[in-house]
């Protein structure tokens, strides 16, 4: 059974691991570590440390709310998989590519739904955001494009810029850009929102007037 928690605490648990990764990286980015006879850069150690921090945050979130979204579970799987590749091959590129895969997968799944004339976004969020089908289709098309752009942007950033810049862009620029995009869409799609009325008489009068 799902339970509601303080939204600020929820944001801390969801964003905290990424901030923790950034802080750990900043602290040890110029250091080298020898583990099991192999030398690792500060970036790779920070990436490895990110995995248990993320799993702990998700465990607390699940314990408090009784649920985890499919997107959260998928993201955790990708982080674990690419984090393991990063450690195994001692190659930071794998951890950087995980962001491309996450955004690219979201774009691909939403795009697949659009090809089938459906909004998978509505399937996930319709309970929290009542909106007419036309609005969901518009939002899904726009968000598909946004995720695709972020996936391409990540590839460009990690392949052309320094690791230091990639960490900063990954931690702050991408999430802020996505949040700003979503907030802008909500203001543009106001006309498609379905107003809810808790009173039965209110619902009945609205149904008559709409008909």
JSON list of C-alpha atoms in Angstrom, two decimals:
[
{"chain": "A", "resi": 1, "resn": "UNK", "atom": "CA", "xyz": [0.00, 0.00, 0.00]},
{"chain": "A", "resi": 2, "resn": "UNK", "atom": "CA", "xyz": [1.48, 3.32, -1.05]},
{"chain": "A", "resi": 3, "resn": "UNK", "atom": "CA", "xyz": [1.91, 6.15, 1.45]},
{"chain": "A", "resi": 4, "resn": "UNK", "atom": "CA", "xyz": [2.51, 9.87, 1.03]},
{"chain": "A", "resi": 5, "resn": "UNK", "atom": "CA", "xyz": [5.58, 11.50, 2.56]},
{"chain": "A", "resi": 6, "resn": "UNK", "atom": "CA", "xyz": [6.84, 15.04, 2.93]},
{"chain": "A", "resi": 7, "resn": "UNK", "atom": "CA", "xyz": [7.60, 16.29, -0.63]},
{"chain": "A", "resi": 8, "resn": "UNK", "atom": "CA", "xyz": [10.83, 17.92, 0.53]},
{"chain": "A", "resi": 9, "resn": "UNK", "atom": "CA", "xyz": [12.06, 14.62, 2.00]},
{"chain": "A", "resi": 10, "resn": "UNK", "atom": "CA", "xyz": [11.03, 12.87, -1.22]},
{"chain": "A", "resi": 11, "resn": "UNK", "atom": "CA", "xyz": [13.10, 15.33, -3.29]},
{"chain": "A", "resi": 12, "resn": "UNK", "atom": "CA", "xyz": [16.09, 14.86, -0.98]},
{"chain": "A", "resi": 13, "resn": "UNK", "atom": "CA", "xyz": [15.93, 11.09, -1.40]},
{"chain": "A", "resi": 14, "resn": "UNK", "atom": "CA", "xyz": [15.55, 11.35, -5.17]},
{"chain": "A", "resi": 15, "resn": "UNK", "atom": "CA", "xyz": [18.18, 14.04, -5.81]},
{"chain": "A", "resi": 16, "resn": "UNK", "atom": "CA", "xyz": [20.47, 13.38, -2.86]},
{"chain": "A", "resi": 17, "resn": "UNK", "atom": "CA", "xyz": [22.53, 10.56, -4.45]},
{"chain": "A", "resi": 18, "resn": "UNK", "atom": "CA", "xyz": [23.41, 12.70, -7.47]},
{"chain": "A", "resi": 19, "resn": "UNK", "atom": "CA", "xyz": [24.46, 15.60, -5.24]},
{"chain": "A", "resi": 20, "resn": "UNK", "atom": "CA", "xyz": [26.46, 13.16, -3.09]},
{"chain": "A", "resi": 21, "resn": "UNK", "atom": "CA", "xyz": [28.25, 11.88, -6.20]},
{"chain": "A", "resi": 22, "resn": "UNK", "atom": "CA", "xyz": [29.11, 15.45, -7.17]},
{"chain": "A", "resi": 23, "resn": "UNK", "atom": "CA", "xyz": [30.46, 16.29, -3.69]},
{"chain": "A", "resi": 24, "resn": "UNK", "atom": "CA", "xyz": [32.52, 13.09, -3.50]},
{"chain": "A", "resi": 25, "resn": "UNK", "atom": "CA", "xyz": [33.94, 13.72, -6.97]},
{"chain": "A", "resi": 26, "resn": "UNK", "atom": "CA", "xyz": [34.89, 17.31, -6.12]},
{"chain": "A", "resi": 27, "resn": "UNK", "atom": "CA", "xyz": [36.64, 16.08, -2.99]},
{"chain": "A", "resi": 28, "resn": "UNK", "atom": "CA", "xyz": [38.69, 13.26, -4.58]},
{"chain": "A", "resi": 29, "resn": "UNK", "atom": "CA", "xyz": [38.84, 14.12, -8.29]},
{"chain": "A", "resi": 30, "resn": "UNK", "atom": "CA", "xyz": [42.62, 14.71, -8.27]},
{"chain": "A", "resi": 31, "resn": "UNK", "atom": "CA", "xyz": [43.45, 11.63, -6.20]},
{"chain": "A", "resi": 32, "resn": "UNK", "atom": "CA", "xyz": [44.41, 8.11, -7.25]},
{"chain": "A", "resi": 33, "resn": "UNK", "atom": "CA", "xyz": [43.32, 5.02, -5.34]},
{"chain": "A", "resi": 34, "resn": "UNK", "atom": "CA", "xyz": [44.76, 1.51, -5.40]},
{"chain": "A", "resi": 35, "resn": "UNK", "atom": "CA", "xyz": [42.18, -1.22, -4.86]},
{"chain": "A", "resi": 36, "resn": "UNK", "atom": "CA", "xyz": [43.07, -4.88, -5.30]},
{"chain": "A", "resi": 37, "resn": "UNK", "atom": "CA", "xyz": [46.31, -3.91, -6.98]},
{"chain": "A", "resi": 38, "resn": "UNK", "atom": "CA", "xyz": [44.58, -1.70, -9.58]},
{"chain": "A", "resi": 39, "resn": "UNK", "atom": "CA", "xyz": [44.76, 2.09, -9.68]},
{"chain": "A", "resi": 40, "resn": "UNK", "atom": "CA", "xyz": [41.50, 4.01, -10.01]},
{"chain": "A", "resi": 41, "resn": "UNK", "atom": "CA", "xyz": [40.91, 7.71, -10.56]},
{"chain": "A", "resi": 42, "resn": "UNK", "atom": "CA", "xyz": [38.83, 9.79, -8.18]},
{"chain": "A", "resi": 43, "resn": "UNK", "atom": "CA", "xyz": [36.03, 9.87, -10.76]},
{"chain": "A", "resi": 44, "resn": "UNK", "atom": "CA", "xyz": [35.74, 6.09, -10.90]},
{"chain": "A", "resi": 45, "resn": "UNK", "atom": "CA", "xyz": [35.80, 5.77, -7.11]},
{"chain": "A", "resi": 46, "resn": "UNK", "atom": "CA", "xyz": [33.06, 8.41, -6.88]},
{"chain": "A", "resi": 47, "resn": "UNK", "atom": "CA", "xyz": [31.05, 6.52, -9.52]},
{"chain": "A", "resi": 48, "resn": "UNK", "atom": "CA", "xyz": [31.41, 3.26, -7.57]},
{"chain": "A", "resi": 49, "resn": "UNK", "atom": "CA", "xyz": [30.42, 5.01, -4.31]},
{"chain": "A", "resi": 50, "resn": "UNK", "atom": "CA", "xyz": [27.34, 6.42, -6.05]},
{"chain": "A", "resi": 51, "resn": "UNK", "atom": "CA", "xyz": [25.80, 2.93, -6.44]},
{"chain": "A", "resi": 52, "resn": "UNK", "atom": "CA", "xyz": [25.29, 2.03, -2.73]},
{"chain": "A", "resi": 53, "resn": "UNK", "atom": "CA", "xyz": [24.23, 5.62, -1.98]},
{"chain": "A", "resi": 54, "resn": "UNK", "atom": "CA", "xyz": [21.56, 5.41, -4.69]},
{"chain": "A", "resi": 55, "resn": "UNK", "atom": "CA", "xyz": [20.37, 1.98, -3.52]},
{"chain": "A", "resi": 56, "resn": "UNK", "atom": "CA", "xyz": [20.20, 3.18, 0.09]},
{"chain": "A", "resi": 57, "resn": "UNK", "atom": "CA", "xyz": [18.14, 6.23, -0.89]},
{"chain": "A", "resi": 58, "resn": "UNK", "atom": "CA", "xyz": [15.79, 4.07, -2.97]},
{"chain": "A", "resi": 59, "resn": "UNK", "atom": "CA", "xyz": [15.46, 1.61, -0.09]},
{"chain": "A", "resi": 60, "resn": "UNK", "atom": "CA", "xyz": [14.50, 4.41, 2.31]},
{"chain": "A", "resi": 61, "resn": "UNK", "atom": "CA", "xyz": [12.05, 5.82, -0.24]},
{"chain": "A", "resi": 62, "resn": "UNK", "atom": "CA", "xyz": [10.45, 2.40, -0.70]},
{"chain": "A", "resi": 63, "resn": "UNK", "atom": "CA", "xyz": [10.28, 1.87, 3.07]},
{"chain": "A", "resi": 64, "resn": "UNK", "atom": "CA", "xyz": [8.59, 5.25, 3.61]},
{"chain": "A", "resi": 65, "resn": "UNK", "atom": "CA", "xyz": [6.21, 5.22, 0.63]},
{"chain": "A", "resi": 66, "resn": "UNK", "atom": "CA", "xyz": [5.70, 1.52, -0.04]},
{"chain": "A", "resi": 67, "resn": "UNK", "atom": "CA", "xyz": [6.40, 1.96, -3.76]},
{"chain": "A", "resi": 68, "resn": "UNK", "atom": "CA", "xyz": [9.00, 2.76, -6.40]},
{"chain": "A", "resi": 69, "resn": "UNK", "atom": "CA", "xyz": [8.23, 3.92, -9.92]},
{"chain": "A", "resi": 70, "resn": "UNK", "atom": "CA", "xyz": [9.24, 1.83, -12.91]},
{"chain": "A", "resi": 71, "resn": "UNK", "atom": "CA", "xyz": [11.45, 4.71, -14.05]},
{"chain": "A", "resi": 72, "resn": "UNK", "atom": "CA", "xyz": [13.30, 4.72, -10.72]},
{"chain": "A", "resi": 73, "resn": "UNK", "atom": "CA", "xyz": [13.85, 0.96, -10.89]},
{"chain": "A", "resi": 74, "resn": "UNK", "atom": "CA", "xyz": [15.07, 1.19, -14.49]},
{"chain": "A", "resi": 75, "resn": "UNK", "atom": "CA", "xyz": [17.43, 4.06, -13.67]},
{"chain": "A", "resi": 76, "resn": "UNK", "atom": "CA", "xyz": [18.87, 2.11, -10.73]},
{"chain": "A", "resi": 77, "resn": "UNK", "atom": "CA", "xyz": [19.45, -0.93, -12.97]},
{"chain": "A", "resi": 78, "resn": "UNK", "atom": "CA", "xyz": [21.29, 1.20, -15.54]},
{"chain": "A", "resi": 79, "resn": "UNK", "atom": "CA", "xyz": [23.43, 2.86, -12.86]},
{"chain": "A", "resi": 80, "resn": "UNK", "atom": "CA", "xyz": [24.39, -0.51, -11.36]},
{"chain": "A", "resi": 81, "resn": "UNK", "atom": "CA", "xyz": [25.14, -2.05, -14.77]},
{"chain": "A", "resi": 82, "resn": "UNK", "atom": "CA", "xyz": [27.26, 0.81, -16.08]},
{"chain": "A", "resi": 83, "resn": "UNK", "atom": "CA", "xyz": [28.86, 1.39, -12.69]},
{"chain": "A", "resi": 84, "resn": "UNK", "atom": "CA", "xyz": [29.96, -2.25, -12.70]},
{"chain": "A", "resi": 85, "resn": "UNK", "atom": "CA", "xyz": [31.36, -1.90, -16.23]},
{"chain": "A", "resi": 86, "resn": "UNK", "atom": "CA", "xyz": [33.18, 1.26, -15.17]},
{"chain": "A", "resi": 87, "resn": "UNK", "atom": "CA", "xyz": [34.84, -0.56, -12.27]},
{"chain": "A", "resi": 88, "resn": "UNK", "atom": "CA", "xyz": [35.53, -3.79, -14.18]},
{"chain": "A", "resi": 89, "resn": "UNK", "atom": "CA", "xyz": [37.18, -2.12, -17.18]},
{"chain": "A", "resi": 90, "resn": "UNK", "atom": "CA", "xyz": [38.53, 0.81, -15.13]},
{"chain": "A", "resi": 91, "resn": "UNK", "atom": "CA", "xyz": [37.07, 3.12, -17.79]},
{"chain": "A", "resi": 92, "resn": "UNK", "atom": "CA", "xyz": [35.07, 6.23, -16.90]},
{"chain": "A", "resi": 93, "resn": "UNK", "atom": "CA", "xyz": [33.39, 6.33, -20.31]},
{"chain": "A", "resi": 94, "resn": "UNK", "atom": "CA", "xyz": [30.91, 3.63, -19.31]},
{"chain": "A", "resi": 95, "resn": "UNK", "atom": "CA", "xyz": [29.55, 5.70, -16.42]},
{"chain": "A", "resi": 96, "resn": "UNK", "atom": "CA", "xyz": [29.22, 8.74, -18.66]},
{"chain": "A", "resi": 97, "resn": "UNK", "atom": "CA", "xyz": [27.32, 6.74, -21.29]},
{"chain": "A", "resi": 98, "resn": "UNK", "atom": "CA", "xyz": [24.66, 5.65, -18.77]},
{"chain": "A", "resi": 99, "resn": "UNK", "atom": "CA", "xyz": [23.05, 9.10, -19.00]},
{"chain": "A", "resi": 100, "resn": "UNK", "atom": "CA", "xyz": [22.70, 8.73, -22.76]},
{"chain": "A", "resi": 101, "resn": "UNK", "atom": "CA", "xyz": [21.08, 5.32, -22.32]},
{"chain": "A", "resi": 102, "resn": "UNK", "atom": "CA", "xyz": [18.60, 6.57, -19.70]},
{"chain": "A", "resi": 103, "resn": "UNK", "atom": "CA", "xyz": [17.46, 9.58, -21.73]},
{"chain": "A", "resi": 104, "resn": "UNK", "atom": "CA", "xyz": [17.58, 7.62, -24.98]},
{"chain": "A", "resi": 105, "resn": "UNK", "atom": "CA", "xyz": [15.48, 4.79, -23.54]},
{"chain": "A", "resi": 106, "resn": "UNK", "atom": "CA", "xyz": [12.86, 7.22, -22.25]},
{"chain": "A", "resi": 107, "resn": "UNK", "atom": "CA", "xyz": [12.70, 8.85, -25.68]},
{"chain": "A", "resi": 108, "resn": "UNK", "atom": "CA", "xyz": [12.48, 5.46, -27.39]},
{"chain": "A", "resi": 109, "resn": "UNK", "atom": "CA", "xyz": [9.71, 4.13, -25.15]},
{"chain": "A", "resi": 110, "resn": "UNK", "atom": "CA", "xyz": [7.62, 7.28, -25.44]},
{"chain": "A", "resi": 111, "resn": "UNK", "atom": "CA", "xyz": [8.24, 7.35, -29.20]},
{"chain": "A", "resi": 112, "resn": "UNK", "atom": "CA", "xyz": [7.12, 3.72, -29.50]},
{"chain": "A", "resi": 113, "resn": "UNK", "atom": "CA", "xyz": [3.89, 4.60, -27.76]},
{"chain": "A", "resi": 114, "resn": "UNK", "atom": "CA", "xyz": [3.33, 7.52, -30.12]},
{"chain": "A", "resi": 115, "resn": "UNK", "atom": "CA", "xyz": [3.79, 5.22, -33.12]},
{"chain": "A", "resi": 116, "resn": "UNK", "atom": "CA", "xyz": [1.03, 3.06, -31.66]},
{"chain": "A", "resi": 117, "resn": "UNK", "atom": "CA", "xyz": [-1.18, 6.10, -31.13]},
{"chain": "A", "resi": 118, "resn": "UNK", "atom": "CA", "xyz": [-0.78, 5.94, -27.34]},
{"chain": "A", "resi": 119, "resn": "UNK", "atom": "CA", "xyz": [0.75, 8.03, -24.59]},
{"chain": "A", "resi": 120, "resn": "UNK", "atom": "CA", "xyz": [2.72, 5.85, -22.19]},
{"chain": "A", "resi": 121, "resn": "UNK", "atom": "CA", "xyz": [3.26, 9.03, -20.19]},
{"chain": "A", "resi": 122, "resn": "UNK", "atom": "CA", "xyz": [-0.48, 9.19, -19.50]},
{"chain": "A", "resi": 123, "resn": "UNK", "atom": "CA", "xyz": [-0.40, 5.56, -18.38]},
{"chain": "A", "resi": 124, "resn": "UNK", "atom": "CA", "xyz": [2.14, 6.46, -15.70]},
{"chain": "A", "resi": 125, "resn": "UNK", "atom": "CA", "xyz": [1.02, 9.93, -14.63]},
{"chain": "A", "resi": 126, "resn": "UNK", "atom": "CA", "xyz": [-2.69, 10.26, -15.40]},
{"chain": "A", "resi": 127, "resn": "UNK", "atom": "CA", "xyz": [-3.70, 9.59, -11.76]},
{"chain": "A", "resi": 128, "resn": "UNK", "atom": "CA", "xyz": [-1.54, 12.49, -10.57]},
{"chain": "A", "resi": 129, "resn": "UNK", "atom": "CA", "xyz": [-2.28, 14.81, -13.49]},
{"chain": "A", "resi": 130, "resn": "UNK", "atom": "CA", "xyz": [-5.80, 14.49, -14.95]},
{"chain": "A", "resi": 131, "resn": "UNK", "atom": "CA", "xyz": [-5.62, 15.72, -18.54]},
{"chain": "A", "resi": 132, "resn": "UNK", "atom": "CA", "xyz": [-7.49, 15.09, -21.77]},
{"chain": "A", "resi": 133, "resn": "UNK", "atom": "CA", "xyz": [-6.00, 12.66, -24.28]},
{"chain": "A", "resi": 134, "resn": "UNK", "atom": "CA", "xyz": [-5.07, 15.44, -26.72]},
{"chain": "A", "resi": 135, "resn": "UNK", "atom": "CA", "xyz": [-3.02, 17.14, -24.03]},
{"chain": "A", "resi": 136, "resn": "UNK", "atom": "CA", "xyz": [-1.23, 13.90, -23.13]},
{"chain": "A", "resi": 137, "resn": "UNK", "atom": "CA", "xyz": [-0.33, 13.26, -26.75]},
{"chain": "A", "resi": 138, "resn": "UNK", "atom": "CA", "xyz": [1.09, 16.78, -27.15]},
{"chain": "A", "resi": 139, "resn": "UNK", "atom": "CA", "xyz": [3.08, 16.51, -23.92]},
{"chain": "A", "resi": 140, "resn": "UNK", "atom": "CA", "xyz": [4.37, 13.06, -24.88]},
{"chain": "A", "resi": 141, "resn": "UNK", "atom": "CA", "xyz": [5.58, 14.26, -28.29]},
{"chain": "A", "resi": 142, "resn": "UNK", "atom": "CA", "xyz": [7.35, 17.22, -26.74]},
{"chain": "A", "resi": 143, "resn": "UNK", "atom": "CA", "xyz": [8.91, 15.18, -23.94]},
{"chain": "A", "resi": 144, "resn": "UNK", "atom": "CA", "xyz": [10.09, 12.55, -26.41]},
{"chain": "A", "resi": 145, "resn": "UNK", "atom": "CA", "xyz": [11.93, 15.28, -28.29]},
{"chain": "A", "resi": 146, "resn": "UNK", "atom": "CA", "xyz": [13.33, 16.68, -25.05]},
{"chain": "A", "resi": 147, "resn": "UNK", "atom": "CA", "xyz": [14.74, 13.33, -23.94]},
{"chain": "A", "resi": 148, "resn": "UNK", "atom": "CA", "xyz": [16.22, 12.75, -27.39]},
{"chain": "A", "resi": 149, "resn": "UNK", "atom": "CA", "xyz": [17.94, 16.14, -27.28]},
{"chain": "A", "resi": 150, "resn": "UNK", "atom": "CA", "xyz": [19.31, 15.44, -23.79]},
{"chain": "A", "resi": 151, "resn": "UNK", "atom": "CA", "xyz": [20.65, 12.05, -24.93]},
{"chain": "A", "resi": 152, "resn": "UNK", "atom": "CA", "xyz": [22.46, 13.64, -27.89]},
{"chain": "A", "resi": 153, "resn": "UNK", "atom": "CA", "xyz": [23.67, 16.51, -25.70]},
{"chain": "A", "resi": 154, "resn": "UNK", "atom": "CA", "xyz": [25.20, 14.08, -23.22]},
{"chain": "A", "resi": 155, "resn": "UNK", "atom": "CA", "xyz": [27.07, 12.30, -25.99]},
{"chain": "A", "resi": 156, "resn": "UNK", "atom": "CA", "xyz": [28.44, 15.60, -27.25]},
{"chain": "A", "resi": 157, "resn": "UNK", "atom": "CA", "xyz": [29.39, 16.79, -23.76]},
{"chain": "A", "resi": 158, "resn": "UNK", "atom": "CA", "xyz": [31.24, 13.71, -22.55]},
{"chain": "A", "resi": 159, "resn": "UNK", "atom": "CA", "xyz": [33.01, 13.17, -25.85]},
{"chain": "A", "resi": 160, "resn": "UNK", "atom": "CA", "xyz": [34.18, 16.76, -26.34]},
{"chain": "A", "resi": 161, "resn": "UNK", "atom": "CA", "xyz": [34.49, 18.34, -22.88]},
{"chain": "A", "resi": 162, "resn": "UNK", "atom": "CA", "xyz": [36.48, 17.53, -19.75]},
{"chain": "A", "resi": 163, "resn": "UNK", "atom": "CA", "xyz": [35.29, 15.14, -17.08]},
{"chain": "A", "resi": 164, "resn": "UNK", "atom": "CA", "xyz": [35.05, 18.05, -14.67]},
{"chain": "A", "resi": 165, "resn": "UNK", "atom": "CA", "xyz": [32.61, 19.89, -16.94]},
{"chain": "A", "resi": 166, "resn": "UNK", "atom": "CA", "xyz": [30.62, 16.73, -17.64]},
{"chain": "A", "resi": 167, "resn": "UNK", "atom": "CA", "xyz": [30.07, 16.12, -13.92]},
{"chain": "A", "resi": 168, "resn": "UNK", "atom": "CA", "xyz": [28.80, 19.67, -13.43]},
{"chain": "A", "resi": 169, "resn": "UNK", "atom": "CA", "xyz": [26.52, 19.53, -16.46]},
{"chain": "A", "resi": 170, "resn": "UNK", "atom": "CA", "xyz": [25.24, 16.05, -15.53]},
{"chain": "A", "resi": 171, "resn": "UNK", "atom": "CA", "xyz": [24.55, 17.08, -11.94]},
{"chain": "A", "resi": 172, "resn": "UNK", "atom": "CA", "xyz": [22.98, 20.48, -12.51]},
{"chain": "A", "resi": 173, "resn": "UNK", "atom": "CA", "xyz": [22.43, 21.54, -16.13]},
{"chain": "A", "resi": 174, "resn": "UNK", "atom": "CA", "xyz": [20.54, 18.48, -17.42]},
{"chain": "A", "resi": 175, "resn": "UNK", "atom": "CA", "xyz": [18.11, 18.20, -14.44]},
{"chain": "A", "resi": 176, "resn": "UNK", "atom": "CA", "xyz": [17.47, 21.95, -14.39]},
{"chain": "A", "resi": 177, "resn": "UNK", "atom": "CA", "xyz": [16.86, 21.99, -18.16]},
{"chain": "A", "resi": 178, "resn": "UNK", "atom": "CA", "xyz": [14.41, 19.08, -17.87]},
{"chain": "A", "resi": 179, "resn": "UNK", "atom": "CA", "xyz": [12.57, 20.66, -14.92]},
{"chain": "A", "resi": 180, "resn": "UNK", "atom": "CA", "xyz": [12.32, 24.02, -16.71]},
{"chain": "A", "resi": 181, "resn": "UNK", "atom": "CA", "xyz": [11.01, 22.29, -19.82]},
{"chain": "A", "resi": 182, "resn": "UNK", "atom": "CA", "xyz": [8.32, 20.44, -17.83]},
{"chain": "A", "resi": 183, "resn": "UNK", "atom": "CA", "xyz": [7.23, 23.58, -15.99]},
{"chain": "A", "resi": 184, "resn": "UNK", "atom": "CA", "xyz": [6.94, 25.44, -19.28]},
{"chain": "A", "resi": 185, "resn": "UNK", "atom": "CA", "xyz": [4.82, 22.63, -20.74]},
{"chain": "A", "resi": 186, "resn": "UNK", "atom": "CA", "xyz": [2.43, 22.68, -17.79]},
{"chain": "A", "resi": 187, "resn": "UNK", "atom": "CA", "xyz": [1.69, 26.34, -18.36]},
{"chain": "A", "resi": 188, "resn": "UNK", "atom": "CA", "xyz": [1.13, 25.72, -22.08]},
{"chain": "A", "resi": 189, "resn": "UNK", "atom": "CA", "xyz": [-1.17, 22.74, -21.50]},
{"chain": "A", "resi": 190, "resn": "UNK", "atom": "CA", "xyz": [-3.46, 24.31, -18.89]},
{"chain": "A", "resi": 191, "resn": "UNK", "atom": "CA", "xyz": [-6.42, 24.20, -21.28]},
{"chain": "A", "resi": 192, "resn": "UNK", "atom": "CA", "xyz": [-6.23, 20.40, -21.47]},
{"chain": "A", "resi": 193, "resn": "UNK", "atom": "CA", "xyz": [-6.34, 19.83, -17.71]},
{"chain": "A", "resi": 194, "resn": "UNK", "atom": "CA", "xyz": [-9.48, 18.14, -16.38]},
{"chain": "A", "resi": 195, "resn": "UNK", "atom": "CA", "xyz": [-10.97, 19.98, -13.44]},
{"chain": "A", "resi": 196, "resn": "UNK", "atom": "CA", "xyz": [-12.06, 17.73, -10.60]},
{"chain": "A", "resi": 197, "resn": "UNK", "atom": "CA", "xyz": [-14.91, 18.44, -8.19]},
{"chain": "A", "resi": 198, "resn": "UNK", "atom": "CA", "xyz": [-15.18, 16.58, -4.93]},
{"chain": "A", "resi": 199, "resn": "UNK", "atom": "CA", "xyz": [-18.93, 17.12, -4.62]},
{"chain": "A", "resi": 200, "resn": "UNK", "atom": "CA", "xyz": [-21.27, 14.78, -6.46]},
{"chain": "A", "resi": 201, "resn": "UNK", "atom": "CA", "xyz": [-23.67, 17.61, -7.28]},
{"chain": "A", "resi": 202, "resn": "UNK", "atom": "CA", "xyz": [-20.84, 19.62, -8.71]},
{"chain": "A", "resi": 203, "resn": "UNK", "atom": "CA", "xyz": [-19.87, 16.73, -10.96]},
{"chain": "A", "resi": 204, "resn": "UNK", "atom": "CA", "xyz": [-23.44, 16.29, -12.10]},
{"chain": "A", "resi": 205, "resn": "UNK", "atom": "CA", "xyz": [-23.96, 19.95, -12.94]},
{"chain": "A", "resi": 206, "resn": "UNK", "atom": "CA", "xyz": [-20.68, 20.01, -14.83]},
{"chain": "A", "resi": 207, "resn": "UNK", "atom": "CA", "xyz": [-21.69, 16.96, -16.84]},
{"chain": "A", "resi": 208, "resn": "UNK", "atom": "CA", "xyz": [-24.97, 18.58, -17.82]},
{"chain": "A", "resi": 209, "resn": "UNK", "atom": "CA", "xyz": [-23.39, 21.85, -18.82]},
{"chain": "A", "resi": 210, "resn": "UNK", "atom": "CA", "xyz": [-20.68, 20.05, -20.83]},
{"chain": "A", "resi": 211, "resn": "UNK", "atom": "CA", "xyz": [-23.26, 17.98, -22.62]}
]
